Tab-separated table of C-alpha atoms in Angstrom:
chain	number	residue	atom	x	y	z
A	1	UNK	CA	10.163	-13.585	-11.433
A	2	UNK	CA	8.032	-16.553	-10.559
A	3	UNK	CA	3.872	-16.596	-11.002
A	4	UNK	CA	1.780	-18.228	-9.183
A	5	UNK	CA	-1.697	-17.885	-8.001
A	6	UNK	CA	-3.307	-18.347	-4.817
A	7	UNK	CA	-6.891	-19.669	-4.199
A	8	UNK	CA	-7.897	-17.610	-1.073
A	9	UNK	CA	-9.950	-19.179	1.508
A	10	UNK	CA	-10.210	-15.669	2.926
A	11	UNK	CA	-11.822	-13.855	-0.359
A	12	UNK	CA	-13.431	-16.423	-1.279
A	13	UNK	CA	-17.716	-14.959	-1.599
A	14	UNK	CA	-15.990	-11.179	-1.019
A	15	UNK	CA	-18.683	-8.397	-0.915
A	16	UNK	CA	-17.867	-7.185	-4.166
A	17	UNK	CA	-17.762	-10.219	-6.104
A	18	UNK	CA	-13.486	-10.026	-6.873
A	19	UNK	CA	-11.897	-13.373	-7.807
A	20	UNK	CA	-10.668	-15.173	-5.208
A	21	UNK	CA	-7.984	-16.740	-6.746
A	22	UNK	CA	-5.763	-14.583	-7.009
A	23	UNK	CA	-1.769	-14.209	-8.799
A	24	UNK	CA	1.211	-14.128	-6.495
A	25	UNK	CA	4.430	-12.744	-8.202
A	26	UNK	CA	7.287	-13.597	-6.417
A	27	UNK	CA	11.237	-12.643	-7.352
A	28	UNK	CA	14.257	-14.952	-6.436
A	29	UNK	CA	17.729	-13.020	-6.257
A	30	UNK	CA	20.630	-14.460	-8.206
A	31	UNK	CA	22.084	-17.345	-7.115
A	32	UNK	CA	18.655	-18.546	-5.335
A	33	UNK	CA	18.878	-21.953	-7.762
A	34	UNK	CA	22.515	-22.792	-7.111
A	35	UNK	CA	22.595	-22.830	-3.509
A	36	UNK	CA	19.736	-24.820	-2.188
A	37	UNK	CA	21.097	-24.611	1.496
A	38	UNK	CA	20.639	-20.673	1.688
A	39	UNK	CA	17.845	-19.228	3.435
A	40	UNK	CA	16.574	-15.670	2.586
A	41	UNK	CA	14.590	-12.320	4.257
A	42	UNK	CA	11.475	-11.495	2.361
A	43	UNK	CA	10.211	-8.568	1.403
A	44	UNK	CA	6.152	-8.295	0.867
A	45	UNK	CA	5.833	-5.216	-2.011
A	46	UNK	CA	1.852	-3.497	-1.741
A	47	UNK	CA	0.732	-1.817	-4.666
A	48	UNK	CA	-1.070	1.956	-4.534
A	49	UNK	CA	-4.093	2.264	-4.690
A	50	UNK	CA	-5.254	1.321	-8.180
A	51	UNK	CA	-2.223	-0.747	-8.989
A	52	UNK	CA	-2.225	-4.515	-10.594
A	53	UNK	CA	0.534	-6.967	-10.196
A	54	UNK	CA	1.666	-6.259	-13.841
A	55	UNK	CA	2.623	-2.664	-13.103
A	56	UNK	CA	5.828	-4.236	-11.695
A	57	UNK	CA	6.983	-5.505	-14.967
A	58	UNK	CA	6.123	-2.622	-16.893
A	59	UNK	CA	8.908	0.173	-17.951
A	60	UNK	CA	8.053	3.496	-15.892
A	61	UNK	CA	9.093	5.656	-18.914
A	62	UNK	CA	12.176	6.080	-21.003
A	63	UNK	CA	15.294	5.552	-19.665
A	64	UNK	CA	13.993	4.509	-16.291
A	65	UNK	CA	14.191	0.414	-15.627
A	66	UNK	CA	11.114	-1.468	-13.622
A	67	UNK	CA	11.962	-2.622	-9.906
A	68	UNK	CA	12.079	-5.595	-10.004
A	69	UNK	CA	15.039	-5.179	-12.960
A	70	UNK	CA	16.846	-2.680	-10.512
A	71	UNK	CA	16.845	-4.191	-7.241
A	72	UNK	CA	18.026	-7.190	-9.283
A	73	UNK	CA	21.086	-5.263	-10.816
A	74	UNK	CA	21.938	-4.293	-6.899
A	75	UNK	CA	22.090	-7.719	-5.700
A	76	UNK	CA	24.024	-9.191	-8.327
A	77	UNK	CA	26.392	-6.617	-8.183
A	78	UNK	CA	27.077	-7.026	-4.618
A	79	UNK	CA	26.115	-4.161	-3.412
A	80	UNK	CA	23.089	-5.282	-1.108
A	81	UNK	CA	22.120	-8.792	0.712
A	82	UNK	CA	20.080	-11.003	-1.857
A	83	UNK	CA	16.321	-11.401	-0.461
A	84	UNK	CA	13.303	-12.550	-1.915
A	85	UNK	CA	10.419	-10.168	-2.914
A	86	UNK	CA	6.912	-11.287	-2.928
A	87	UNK	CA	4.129	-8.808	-4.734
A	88	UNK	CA	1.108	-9.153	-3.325
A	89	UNK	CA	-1.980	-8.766	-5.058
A	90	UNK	CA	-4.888	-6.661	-3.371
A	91	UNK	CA	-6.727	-5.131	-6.123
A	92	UNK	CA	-10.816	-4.636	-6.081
A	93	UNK	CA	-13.253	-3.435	-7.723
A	94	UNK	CA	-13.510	-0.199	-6.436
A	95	UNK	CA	-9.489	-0.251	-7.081
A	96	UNK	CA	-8.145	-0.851	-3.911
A	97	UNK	CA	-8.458	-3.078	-0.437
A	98	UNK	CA	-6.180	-0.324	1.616
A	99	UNK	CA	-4.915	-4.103	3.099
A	100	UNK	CA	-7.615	-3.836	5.716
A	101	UNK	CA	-10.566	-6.613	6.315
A	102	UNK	CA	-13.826	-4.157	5.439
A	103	UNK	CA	-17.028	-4.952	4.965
A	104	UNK	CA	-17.476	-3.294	1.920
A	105	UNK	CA	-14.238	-5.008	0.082
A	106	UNK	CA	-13.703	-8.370	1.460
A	107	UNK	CA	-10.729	-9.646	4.208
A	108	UNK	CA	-7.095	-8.202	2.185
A	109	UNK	CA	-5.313	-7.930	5.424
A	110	UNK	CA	-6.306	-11.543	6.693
A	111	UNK	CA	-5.182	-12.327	3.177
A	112	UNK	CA	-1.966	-11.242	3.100
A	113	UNK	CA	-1.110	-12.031	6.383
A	114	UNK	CA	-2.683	-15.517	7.252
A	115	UNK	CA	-3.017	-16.937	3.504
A	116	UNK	CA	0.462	-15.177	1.409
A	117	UNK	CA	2.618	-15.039	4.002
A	118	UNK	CA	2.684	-18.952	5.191
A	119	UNK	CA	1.912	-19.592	1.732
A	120	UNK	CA	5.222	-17.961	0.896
A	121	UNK	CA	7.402	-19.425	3.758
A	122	UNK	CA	6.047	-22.875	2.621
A	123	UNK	CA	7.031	-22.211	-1.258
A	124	UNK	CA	10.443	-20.448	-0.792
A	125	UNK	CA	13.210	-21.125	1.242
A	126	UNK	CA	12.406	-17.924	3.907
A	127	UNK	CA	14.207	-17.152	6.994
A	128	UNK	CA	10.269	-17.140	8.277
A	129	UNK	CA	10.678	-15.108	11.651
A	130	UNK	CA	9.691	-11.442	11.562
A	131	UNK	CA	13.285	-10.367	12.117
A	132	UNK	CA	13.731	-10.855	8.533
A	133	UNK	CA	10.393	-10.254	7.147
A	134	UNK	CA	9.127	-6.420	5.701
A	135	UNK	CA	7.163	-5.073	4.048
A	136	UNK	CA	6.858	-2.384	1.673
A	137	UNK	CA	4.875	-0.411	-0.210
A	138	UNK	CA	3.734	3.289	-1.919
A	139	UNK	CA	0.949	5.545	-1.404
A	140	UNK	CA	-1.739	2.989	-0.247
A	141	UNK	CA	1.112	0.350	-0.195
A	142	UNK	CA	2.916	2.949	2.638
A	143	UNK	CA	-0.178	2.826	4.522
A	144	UNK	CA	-0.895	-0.661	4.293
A	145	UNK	CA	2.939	-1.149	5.023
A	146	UNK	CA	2.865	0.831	8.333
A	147	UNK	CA	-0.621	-0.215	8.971
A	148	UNK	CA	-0.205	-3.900	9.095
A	149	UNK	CA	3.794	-4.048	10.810
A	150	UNK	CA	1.677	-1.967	13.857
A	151	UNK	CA	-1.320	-4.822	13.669
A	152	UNK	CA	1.032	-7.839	13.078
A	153	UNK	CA	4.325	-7.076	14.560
A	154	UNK	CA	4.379	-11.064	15.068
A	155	UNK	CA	4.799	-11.420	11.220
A	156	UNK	CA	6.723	-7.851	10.238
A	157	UNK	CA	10.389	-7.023	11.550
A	158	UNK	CA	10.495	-3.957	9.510
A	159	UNK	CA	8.511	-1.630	7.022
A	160	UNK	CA	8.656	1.183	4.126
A	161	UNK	CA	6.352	3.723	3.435
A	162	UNK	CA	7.214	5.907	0.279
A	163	UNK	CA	4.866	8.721	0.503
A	164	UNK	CA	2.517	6.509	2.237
A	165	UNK	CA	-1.149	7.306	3.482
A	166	UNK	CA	-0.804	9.134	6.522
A	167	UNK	CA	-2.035	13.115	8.570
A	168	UNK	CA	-5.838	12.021	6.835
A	169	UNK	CA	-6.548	15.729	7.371
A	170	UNK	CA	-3.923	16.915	4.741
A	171	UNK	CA	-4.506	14.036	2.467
A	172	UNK	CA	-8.205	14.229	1.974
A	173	UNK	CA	-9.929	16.701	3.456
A	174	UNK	CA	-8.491	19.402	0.325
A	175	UNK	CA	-10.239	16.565	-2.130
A	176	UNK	CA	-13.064	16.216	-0.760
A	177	UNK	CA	-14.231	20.191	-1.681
A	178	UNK	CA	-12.455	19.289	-5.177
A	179	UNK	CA	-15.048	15.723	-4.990
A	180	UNK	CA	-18.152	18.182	-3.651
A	181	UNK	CA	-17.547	20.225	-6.920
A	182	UNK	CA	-17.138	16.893	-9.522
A	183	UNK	CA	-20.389	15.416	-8.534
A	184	UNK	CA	-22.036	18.648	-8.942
A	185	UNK	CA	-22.060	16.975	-12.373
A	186	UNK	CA	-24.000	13.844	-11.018
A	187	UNK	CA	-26.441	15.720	-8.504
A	188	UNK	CA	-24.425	14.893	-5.503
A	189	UNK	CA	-24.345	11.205	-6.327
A	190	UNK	CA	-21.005	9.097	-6.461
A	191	UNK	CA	-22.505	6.212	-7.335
A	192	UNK	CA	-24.471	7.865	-10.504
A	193	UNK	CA	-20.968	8.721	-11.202
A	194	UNK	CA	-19.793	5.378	-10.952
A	195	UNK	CA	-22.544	4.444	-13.756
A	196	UNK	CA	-21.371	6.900	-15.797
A	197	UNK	CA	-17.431	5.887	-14.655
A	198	UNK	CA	-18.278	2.427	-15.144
A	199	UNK	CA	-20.098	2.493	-19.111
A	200	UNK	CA	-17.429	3.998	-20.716
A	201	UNK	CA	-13.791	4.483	-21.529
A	202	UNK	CA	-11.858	4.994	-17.608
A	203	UNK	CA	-10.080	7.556	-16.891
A	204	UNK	CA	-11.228	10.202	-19.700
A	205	UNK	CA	-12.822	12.528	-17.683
A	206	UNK	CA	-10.930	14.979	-14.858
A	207	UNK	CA	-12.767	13.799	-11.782
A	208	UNK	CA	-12.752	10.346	-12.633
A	209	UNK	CA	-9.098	9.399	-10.220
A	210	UNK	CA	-10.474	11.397	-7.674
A	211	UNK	CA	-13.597	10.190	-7.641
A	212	UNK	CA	-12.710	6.494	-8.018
A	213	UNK	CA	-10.133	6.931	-4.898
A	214	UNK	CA	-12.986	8.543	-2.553
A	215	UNK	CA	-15.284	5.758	-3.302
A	216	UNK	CA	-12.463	3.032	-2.996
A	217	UNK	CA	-11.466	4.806	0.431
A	218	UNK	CA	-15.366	4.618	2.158
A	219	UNK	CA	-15.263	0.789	0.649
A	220	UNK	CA	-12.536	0.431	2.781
A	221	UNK	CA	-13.221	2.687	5.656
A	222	UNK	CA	-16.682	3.323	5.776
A	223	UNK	CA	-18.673	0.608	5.040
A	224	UNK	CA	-22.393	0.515	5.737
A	225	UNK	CA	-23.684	-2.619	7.539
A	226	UNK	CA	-24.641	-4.352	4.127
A	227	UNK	CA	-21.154	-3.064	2.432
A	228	UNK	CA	-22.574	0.238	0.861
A	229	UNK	CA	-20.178	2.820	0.438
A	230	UNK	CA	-20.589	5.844	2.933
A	231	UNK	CA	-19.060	8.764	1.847
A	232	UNK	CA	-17.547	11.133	4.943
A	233	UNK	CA	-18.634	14.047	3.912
A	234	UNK	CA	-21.771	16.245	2.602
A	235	UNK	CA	-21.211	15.613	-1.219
A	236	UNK	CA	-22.758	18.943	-1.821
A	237	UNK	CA	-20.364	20.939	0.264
A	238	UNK	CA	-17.402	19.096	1.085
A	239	UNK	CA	-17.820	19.397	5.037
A	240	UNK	CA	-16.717	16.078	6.946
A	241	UNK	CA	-19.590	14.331	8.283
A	242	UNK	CA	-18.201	14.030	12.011
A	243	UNK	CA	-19.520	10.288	12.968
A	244	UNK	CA	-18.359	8.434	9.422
A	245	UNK	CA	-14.982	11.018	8.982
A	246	UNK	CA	-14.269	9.485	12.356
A	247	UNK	CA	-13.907	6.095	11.086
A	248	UNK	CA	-11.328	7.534	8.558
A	249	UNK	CA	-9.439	9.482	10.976
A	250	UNK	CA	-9.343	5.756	13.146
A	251	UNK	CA	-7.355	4.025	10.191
A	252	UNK	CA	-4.529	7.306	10.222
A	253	UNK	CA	-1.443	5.816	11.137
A	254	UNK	CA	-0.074	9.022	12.839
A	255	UNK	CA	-3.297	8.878	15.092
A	256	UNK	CA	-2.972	4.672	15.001
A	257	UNK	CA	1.001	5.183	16.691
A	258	UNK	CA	0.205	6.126	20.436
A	259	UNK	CA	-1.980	2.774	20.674
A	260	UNK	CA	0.816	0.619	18.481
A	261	UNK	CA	3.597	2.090	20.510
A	262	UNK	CA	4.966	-1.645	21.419
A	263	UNK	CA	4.449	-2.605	18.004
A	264	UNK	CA	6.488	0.465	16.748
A	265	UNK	CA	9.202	-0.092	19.189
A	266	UNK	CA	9.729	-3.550	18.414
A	267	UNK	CA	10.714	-2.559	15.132
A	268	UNK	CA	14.260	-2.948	14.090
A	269	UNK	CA	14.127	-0.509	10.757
A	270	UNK	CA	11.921	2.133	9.524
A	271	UNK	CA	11.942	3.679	5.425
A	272	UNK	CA	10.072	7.107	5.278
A	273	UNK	CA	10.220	9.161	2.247
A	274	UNK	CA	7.984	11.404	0.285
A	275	UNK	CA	8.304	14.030	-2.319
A	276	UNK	CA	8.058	17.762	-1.124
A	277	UNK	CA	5.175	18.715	-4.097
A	278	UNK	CA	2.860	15.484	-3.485
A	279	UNK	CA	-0.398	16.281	-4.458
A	280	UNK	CA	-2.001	14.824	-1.252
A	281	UNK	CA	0.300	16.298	0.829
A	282	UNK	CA	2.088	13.454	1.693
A	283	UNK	CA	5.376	14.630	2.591
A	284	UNK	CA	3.298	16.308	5.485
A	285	UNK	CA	1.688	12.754	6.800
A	286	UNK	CA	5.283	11.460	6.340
A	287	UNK	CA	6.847	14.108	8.718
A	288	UNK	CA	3.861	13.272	11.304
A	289	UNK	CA	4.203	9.836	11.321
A	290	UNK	CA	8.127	10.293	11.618
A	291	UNK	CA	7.270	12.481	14.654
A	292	UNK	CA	4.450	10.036	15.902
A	293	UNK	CA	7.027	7.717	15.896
A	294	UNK	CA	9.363	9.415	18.012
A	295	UNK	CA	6.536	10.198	20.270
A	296	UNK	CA	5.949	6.665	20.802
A	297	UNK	CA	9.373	6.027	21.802
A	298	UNK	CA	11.296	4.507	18.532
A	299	UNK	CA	14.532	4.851	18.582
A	300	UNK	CA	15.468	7.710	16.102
A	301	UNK	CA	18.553	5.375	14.425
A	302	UNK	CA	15.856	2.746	13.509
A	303	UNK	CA	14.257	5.185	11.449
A	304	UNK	CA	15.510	6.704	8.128
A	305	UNK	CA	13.781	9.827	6.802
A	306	UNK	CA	14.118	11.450	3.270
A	307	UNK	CA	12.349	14.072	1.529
A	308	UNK	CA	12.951	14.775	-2.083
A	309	UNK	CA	11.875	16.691	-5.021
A	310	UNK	CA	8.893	15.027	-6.609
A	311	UNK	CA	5.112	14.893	-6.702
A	312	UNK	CA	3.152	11.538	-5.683
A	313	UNK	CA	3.650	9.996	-9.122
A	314	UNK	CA	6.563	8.755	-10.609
A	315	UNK	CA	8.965	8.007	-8.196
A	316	UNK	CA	9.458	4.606	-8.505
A	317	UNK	CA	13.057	4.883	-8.577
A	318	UNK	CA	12.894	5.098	-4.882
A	319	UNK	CA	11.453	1.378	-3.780
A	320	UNK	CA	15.308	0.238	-5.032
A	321	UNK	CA	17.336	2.269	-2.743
A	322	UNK	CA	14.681	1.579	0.247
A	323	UNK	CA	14.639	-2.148	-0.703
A	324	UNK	CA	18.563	-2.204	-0.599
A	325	UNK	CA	18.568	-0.509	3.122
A	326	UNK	CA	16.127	-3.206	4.186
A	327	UNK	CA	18.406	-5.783	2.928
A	328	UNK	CA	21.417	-4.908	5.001
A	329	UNK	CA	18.656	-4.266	8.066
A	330	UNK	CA	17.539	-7.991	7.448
A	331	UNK	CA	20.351	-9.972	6.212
């Protein structure tokens, strides 16, 4: 694995202060040194929402090896095409970009697609046409992974989505009475909560995740003019507030399919997977944007759906065997 950082034009004076010089991990597959005539596919790995670049390297739990380790072990065994991976750093503030240019955030998906991406062809010896270029990603990363290969189909080939953001109705409208109830706590105030969130040890208090993501999410999404946060929904009852939950429901990539149908279609190969107890109902938004996709006229062999018994964390072990589909799809 090979470090390097990346001064970004893009997020350079970002709303939210982030550096932006950012790190750039990138992982050459074995043999990359010896044979300096070979070309390779790349793969662009997104984070969820929350994640840091060093989460890669870190052990999962016991018995269970890091990515990067495994996808390794399946190229130098054969049993895949070598590629290159490149993880892409899109962290904030608020804990995640969602890859999308905001307001409230700064400009992630100019980032990675107009600053990492060249950047990357020009470091590494690419194949640098989108017929062997992917990206992939979990949670968030699924959503910015299906997001951006609709938006920049000139750059993408292919994409993976392991229980990736998708059916916004399923995924947050259930946490947004659980979010109504938490900030009970703060008199209907997220950002007294952030105070609170933001003075002491993270994470040590139940609403804390679910809070973070919601505020993260309207960064993103729902951005007043001058960057503030707007939350889409009453934060004393949990009902949607139609005109901002609208904004959400515009970023859904089951509702973003009909208008990306040429996008979609142009794709060559399609990774959707999801565990059957995620806690945001994911493995729901992953059977409507398989369907969505059908809808919008992919071709059913380009796609390859798997459900499996999990919850949203923890399932790691899955980017391997999606990673080594993409390589045969690419090579």
């Amino acid at each position: 694995m090979n470090e390097h950082t990346i001064d970004s034009d893009l997020l350079r004076d970002n709303p939210l202060g982030d550096p932006h010089v950012r790190p750039l991990w990138v992982y050459t597959p074995p043999g990359y040194d010896e044979d300096r005539d070979r070309h390779y596919p790349v793969v662009y790995m997104l984070l969820g929402f929350g994640g840091t670049l060093p989460a890669w390297s870190n052990h999962p739990a016991p018995y269970r090896k890091p990515v990067p380790v495994r996808i390794d072990e399946v190229f130098a065994k054969g049993e895949a095409p070598p590629m290159i991976l490149a993880f892409v750093d899109a962290w904030t503030t608020y804990g995640g970009s969602q890859y999308v240019d905001s307001a409230g955030t700064g400009r992630y998906h100019s980032y990675l697609c107009d600053e990492v991406v060249p950047w990357v062809d020009a470091h590494y010896r690419t194949r640098p046409t989108r017929d062997h270029r992917a990206i992939a990603g979990k949670s968030s990363g699924g959503f910015g992974a299906s997001m951006t290969s609709m938006r920049r189909p000139d750059l993408f080939g292919a994409f993976a989505a392991h229980s990736g953001d998708a059916l916004s109705e399923a995924q947050y409208l259930p946490h947004f009475l659980w979010a109504a109830r938490h900030l009970r706590a703060y008199d209907g105030d997220i950002f007294a909560w952030w105070q609170d969130f933001t003075s002491r040890v993270a994470f040590t208090k139940d609403e804390d995740l679910r809070l973070l993501e919601i505020l993260g999410v309207s960064a993103c999404f729902s951005p007043d003019t001058d960057g503030t946060p707007l939350l889409p929904f009453n934060p004393r009852t949990g009902a949607p507030i139609p005109e901002i939950w609208s904004r959400w429901l515009a970023w859904d990539p089951v509702r973003m399919a009909p208008n990306h149908a040429d996008a979609l279609r142009s794709l060559h190969a399609i990774w959707l997977d999801a565990g059957t107890r995620d806690e945001w109902f994911l493995d729901l938004g992953t059977q409507a944007l398989h369907d969505a996709l059908l809808d919008a006229g992919v071709a059913e062999e380009s796609i390859h759906l798997e459900f499996f018994d999990a919850g949203h964390h923890g399932i790691e072990y899955r980017q391997p065997l999606a990673l080594a589909w993409l390589a045969h799809k690419l090579a």
